[in-house]
Short mmCIF file of C-alpha atoms and ligand atoms in Angstrom, two decimals:
data_model
loop_
_atom_site.label_atom_id
_atom_site.label_comp_id
_atom_site.label_asym_id
_atom_site.label_seq_id
_atom_site.Cartn_x
_atom_site.Cartn_y
_atom_site.Cartn_z
CA MET A 1 5.74 111.50 146.89
CA THR A 2 5.15 114.59 146.45
CA GLN A 3 6.54 115.43 142.91
CA THR A 4 8.26 118.29 142.05
CA ASN A 5 10.45 119.57 138.78
CA ARG A 6 13.62 117.50 138.84
CA LYS A 7 16.05 118.23 135.89
CA PRO A 8 15.90 114.73 134.19
CA PHE A 9 20.03 114.43 134.08
CA VAL A 10 21.57 112.04 131.36
CA GLY A 11 25.55 111.24 131.27
CA GLY A 12 27.04 109.47 128.79
CA ASN A 13 30.25 107.14 130.21
CA TRP A 14 32.44 105.97 127.63
CA LYS A 15 34.78 104.17 130.01
CA MET A 16 37.83 103.46 129.00
CA ASN A 17 36.86 103.43 125.07
CA THR A 18 37.33 105.70 121.67
CA ASP A 19 40.49 106.94 120.67
CA ALA A 20 41.74 110.35 119.91
CA ALA A 21 39.86 110.87 116.69
CA ALA A 22 36.97 108.60 117.80
CA ALA A 23 36.51 110.78 120.73
CA SER A 24 36.51 113.53 118.70
CA SER A 25 33.53 112.39 116.36
CA LEU A 26 31.55 111.07 118.60
CA ILE A 27 31.46 114.67 120.38
CA ASP A 28 30.30 116.68 117.16
CA ALA A 29 28.16 114.07 116.42
CA VAL A 30 26.85 114.92 119.92
CA ILE A 31 26.64 118.60 119.89
CA GLY A 32 25.86 118.66 116.35
CA SER A 33 22.00 117.67 116.88
CA LEU A 34 22.02 118.78 120.47
CA ASN A 35 18.60 120.89 120.66
CA THR A 36 17.43 120.62 124.41
CA ASP A 37 18.59 122.71 127.50
CA SER A 38 15.26 120.91 129.44
CA VAL A 39 17.84 117.46 130.30
CA ASP A 40 21.19 117.98 131.01
CA VAL A 41 23.38 116.11 129.69
CA ALA A 42 26.98 115.55 130.20
CA VAL A 43 29.51 112.95 128.81
CA TYR A 44 32.18 111.25 130.37
CA PRO A 45 35.30 110.66 128.21
CA PRO A 46 38.51 108.72 129.15
CA PHE A 47 41.03 111.57 130.99
CA VAL A 48 43.37 111.87 127.96
CA TYR A 49 41.03 113.63 125.39
CA LEU A 50 39.29 115.71 127.96
CA ARG A 51 40.03 119.08 127.34
CA GLU A 52 40.40 118.31 124.05
CA ILE A 53 36.51 117.10 124.01
CA ALA A 54 36.12 119.90 126.66
CA ALA A 55 37.46 122.49 123.55
CA LYS A 56 34.65 121.69 121.57
CA ALA A 57 31.66 121.35 123.67
CA SER A 58 32.57 124.60 124.70
CA GLY A 59 29.36 126.86 123.80
CA ALA A 60 27.24 123.95 123.61
CA ASN A 61 24.92 122.91 126.26
CA ILE A 62 26.47 119.97 127.54
CA LEU A 63 28.97 119.39 130.33
CA VAL A 64 32.12 117.28 130.29
CA GLY A 65 33.30 115.03 132.88
CA ALA A 66 35.62 112.49 134.41
CA GLN A 67 34.98 109.24 135.51
CA ASP A 68 37.24 109.50 138.66
CA CYS A 69 38.64 111.85 140.19
CA TRP A 70 41.62 111.34 143.47
CA HIS A 71 40.82 113.29 146.75
CA GLU A 72 43.96 114.89 147.78
CA GLY A 73 44.99 118.42 146.31
CA ASN A 74 48.26 117.50 144.62
CA GLY A 75 51.35 115.61 145.44
CA ALA A 76 53.20 112.29 145.26
CA PHE A 77 50.14 110.86 144.02
CA THR A 78 51.30 109.10 141.06
CA GLY A 79 48.73 107.94 138.29
CA GLU A 80 46.20 109.89 139.75
CA ILE A 81 44.28 113.34 138.73
CA SER A 82 42.84 116.05 141.47
CA THR A 83 39.58 117.84 140.95
CA ASP A 84 42.26 121.16 140.56
CA MET A 85 43.26 119.51 137.32
CA LEU A 86 40.34 118.31 135.97
CA LYS A 87 38.94 121.77 136.04
CA ASP A 88 41.50 123.37 134.11
CA CYS A 89 40.06 120.80 131.75
CA SER A 90 37.19 123.29 132.22
CA VAL A 91 35.43 119.93 133.78
CA SER A 92 32.05 120.31 136.15
CA THR A 93 31.47 117.10 136.88
CA VAL A 94 32.91 113.54 137.94
CA LEU A 95 31.67 109.62 139.01
CA THR A 96 32.50 108.16 142.11
CA GLY A 97 31.58 104.36 143.06
CA HIS A 98 31.20 103.78 139.86
CA SER A 99 30.97 99.83 140.00
CA GLU A 100 34.12 99.07 137.98
CA ARG A 101 36.00 101.17 139.82
CA ARG A 102 34.41 99.62 143.28
CA HIS A 103 34.82 96.14 142.18
CA VAL A 104 37.40 95.94 139.31
CA ILE A 105 39.45 98.14 140.44
CA GLY A 106 39.19 98.13 144.70
CA GLU A 107 37.86 101.16 145.59
CA SER A 108 36.03 101.09 149.21
CA ASP A 109 33.31 102.98 150.37
CA GLU A 110 35.75 105.31 152.41
CA LEU A 111 37.74 106.16 149.08
CA VAL A 112 33.94 106.84 147.62
CA ASN A 113 33.31 109.23 150.16
CA LEU A 114 36.40 110.85 150.22
CA LYS A 115 36.47 111.52 146.38
CA THR A 116 32.71 112.48 146.58
CA LYS A 117 33.40 115.49 149.26
CA ALA A 118 36.54 116.40 147.67
CA ALA A 119 34.27 116.60 144.25
CA ILE A 120 31.90 119.20 146.18
CA ALA A 121 34.26 121.19 147.90
CA ALA A 122 35.41 121.76 144.25
CA GLY A 123 32.62 122.35 142.82
CA LEU A 124 31.89 119.68 140.92
CA ILE A 125 28.52 117.74 140.18
CA ALA A 126 29.66 114.19 141.63
CA VAL A 127 27.15 111.76 140.55
CA LEU A 128 27.70 109.05 143.09
CA CYS A 129 26.95 105.53 141.65
CA VAL A 130 25.49 102.39 143.97
CA GLY A 131 23.98 99.24 143.64
CA GLU A 132 24.00 95.44 144.68
CA THR A 133 25.46 93.02 143.06
CA LEU A 134 23.89 89.72 141.46
CA ASP A 135 24.40 87.30 144.31
CA GLN A 136 23.33 90.48 146.31
CA ARG A 137 19.99 91.00 144.64
CA ASP A 138 19.25 87.60 144.61
CA ASP A 139 20.04 87.46 149.03
CA GLY A 140 17.20 90.62 148.50
CA GLN A 141 20.01 92.35 149.93
CA THR A 142 19.42 95.64 147.08
CA ASP A 143 17.81 98.12 149.42
CA ALA A 144 20.48 97.66 152.03
CA VAL A 145 23.10 97.86 149.67
CA ASN A 146 22.14 101.23 148.34
CA GLU A 147 21.67 102.41 151.99
CA THR A 148 25.02 101.49 153.10
CA GLN A 149 26.93 102.63 149.74
CA ILE A 150 25.09 105.81 149.87
CA ARG A 151 25.15 106.46 153.72
CA ALA A 152 28.72 105.84 153.46
CA GLY A 153 28.96 107.64 150.09
CA LEU A 154 27.66 110.83 151.78
CA ALA A 155 28.94 110.85 155.03
CA GLY A 156 30.14 114.72 156.40
CA VAL A 157 28.47 116.01 153.05
CA SER A 158 25.89 118.74 154.63
CA LYS A 159 22.13 118.81 153.10
CA GLU A 160 22.99 122.49 151.28
CA SER A 161 25.79 121.28 149.31
CA LEU A 162 23.22 118.34 147.76
CA GLY A 163 22.34 120.68 144.69
CA LEU A 164 26.25 119.30 143.48
CA VAL A 165 24.97 115.31 143.72
CA VAL A 166 23.36 113.62 141.64
CA ILE A 167 23.33 109.64 142.84
CA ALA A 168 23.60 107.25 139.82
CA TYR A 169 21.27 103.56 141.16
CA GLU A 170 23.23 101.48 138.78
CA PRO A 171 22.27 97.39 139.26
CA VAL A 172 26.20 96.05 139.04
CA TRP A 173 24.03 92.60 136.74
CA ALA A 174 22.67 94.89 134.60
CA ILE A 175 25.60 96.61 133.26
CA GLY A 176 27.27 95.75 130.01
CA THR A 177 25.04 92.74 129.90
CA GLY A 178 22.16 93.70 128.16
CA LYS A 179 20.16 92.94 130.95
CA THR A 180 18.43 96.02 132.50
CA ALA A 181 16.25 96.07 135.51
CA THR A 182 12.45 95.77 134.93
CA PRO A 183 11.36 98.97 135.29
CA GLU A 184 9.26 98.11 138.10
CA ASP A 185 12.38 96.77 139.67
CA ALA A 186 13.72 99.72 139.11
CA GLN A 187 11.33 101.77 140.43
CA ASN A 188 11.20 99.85 143.64
CA ALA A 189 14.90 101.24 144.48
CA HIS A 190 14.91 104.13 143.68
CA ARG A 191 11.60 104.84 145.62
CA THR A 192 13.89 103.12 148.55
CA ILE A 193 16.65 105.64 148.02
CA ARG A 194 14.58 108.86 147.88
CA GLU A 195 13.51 108.01 150.90
CA LEU A 196 16.38 107.35 152.31
CA ILE A 197 17.72 110.40 151.69
CA ALA A 198 14.51 111.79 153.63
CA SER A 199 15.58 109.94 156.43
CA MET A 200 19.40 110.76 155.74
CA TYR A 201 17.81 114.45 155.26
CA ASP A 202 14.77 115.92 154.96
CA GLN A 203 11.64 115.74 152.84
CA GLN A 204 12.80 118.95 150.40
CA ALA A 205 15.89 117.19 149.95
CA SER A 206 14.63 114.12 148.94
CA ASP A 207 12.12 115.55 146.43
CA ALA A 208 15.50 117.76 145.09
CA MET A 209 17.93 114.57 144.54
CA ARG A 210 17.92 113.57 140.91
CA ILE A 211 18.34 109.56 140.60
CA ILE A 212 19.59 108.60 137.71
CA TYR A 213 19.44 104.21 136.26
CA GLY A 214 22.52 103.10 134.68
CA GLY A 215 23.04 99.67 133.52
CA SER A 216 22.04 98.95 129.61
CA MET A 217 19.76 101.52 129.31
CA LYS A 218 19.57 102.00 125.65
CA PRO A 219 16.84 103.70 123.45
CA GLY A 220 14.18 100.55 123.09
CA ASN A 221 13.99 100.94 127.32
CA ALA A 222 14.81 104.62 128.01
CA SER A 223 11.54 105.76 127.57
CA GLU A 224 9.89 102.81 129.69
CA LEU A 225 12.26 103.58 132.56
CA MET A 226 12.95 107.53 132.88
CA ALA A 227 8.77 107.47 132.55
CA MET A 228 8.47 105.57 136.29
CA PRO A 229 8.30 108.67 138.76
CA ASP A 230 11.77 108.26 140.79
CA ILE A 231 13.92 107.56 137.97
CA ASP A 232 15.48 110.96 136.71
CA GLY A 233 17.49 110.25 134.16
CA GLY A 234 19.94 107.46 133.25
CA LEU A 235 23.70 106.94 133.51
CA ILE A 236 24.70 105.25 130.09
CA GLY A 237 27.42 103.01 129.42
CA GLY A 238 27.26 101.37 125.71
CA ALA A 239 24.90 103.34 124.42
CA ALA A 240 26.43 106.19 124.75
CA LEU A 241 29.23 105.47 122.03
CA LYS A 242 26.16 105.46 119.54
CA ALA A 243 25.72 109.23 119.06
CA ALA A 244 22.04 108.33 117.32
CA ASP A 245 21.62 105.83 120.57
CA PHE A 246 22.53 108.77 123.28
CA HIS A 247 20.32 111.08 121.06
CA ALA A 248 16.64 109.10 121.79
CA ILE A 249 17.82 108.31 125.64
CA ILE A 250 18.36 112.32 125.84
CA ASP A 251 15.00 112.87 124.09
CA ALA A 252 12.91 110.11 125.78
CA GLY A 253 14.50 112.53 129.26
CA VAL A 254 13.17 115.83 127.43
CA SER A 255 9.85 114.08 126.83
CA GLN A 256 9.51 113.61 130.71
CA THR A 257 9.50 117.13 130.53
CA ALA A 258 6.99 118.13 127.94
P1 LIG B 301 26.46 100.50 130.77
O1 LIG B 301 26.63 101.01 131.41
O2 LIG B 301 24.43 101.35 130.14
O3 LIG B 301 26.90 99.61 129.38
O4 LIG B 301 25.46 98.99 130.87
C1 LIG B 301 26.26 101.48 132.49
C2 LIG B 301 27.52 102.44 133.54
O5 LIG B 301 28.85 101.53 133.07
O6 LIG B 301 27.21 103.26 134.03
#
């Protein structure tokens, strides 16, 4: 495998957590001790706090992201948020296909594809989340599920647009459960995803694609996961709600670049 200089990407997915005061103090604490530009750092707060978080993050080396978007420009889509609205809030990245949206809300691969394409068309970095459930894993379907979700999620996405795509491999059984894939299992899934990108696009696209791991990543396991050759960072849920833990994970990314 050719190694390239993929810049690590560490995102904090706050999910439906915090209130206005907690979101404000969390972003203050995250920004306060952030002193690296060798890792792309992003936070994904709830929609309603985006403007305030973005105002605080302005000038800091941190991307502000949304946990979801809608793919139509505007119109009668009650409750939804368009990519233009996100850009109005200084958002520069969006999660698409997070497992909670797929499995709790019921989003299809087709909808995830529409959202991913809308994010890219708006110039946002789309973090396309994929991963297998426990049943699918037990059934030996991990690579097949990832392939289906990636082929569908990236349908119609050109090679030229891939600079705006990060893939997050998040085994559903590891999300919020405290269970983590072993570094070897995660690496196997990431390597297979990278080979898939090579077959869908080409080797250069594959070498350049950032593939990050999510699922109970924390300070105690981030370094060994990110030390794997095809793991380029993390999407962090629970541990992103504690600035010190989030920083320790960012530091694990920084040490991969040293
Ligand atoms: P977790 O969540 O770190 O709490 O497992 C990860 C995610 O859902 O992105």
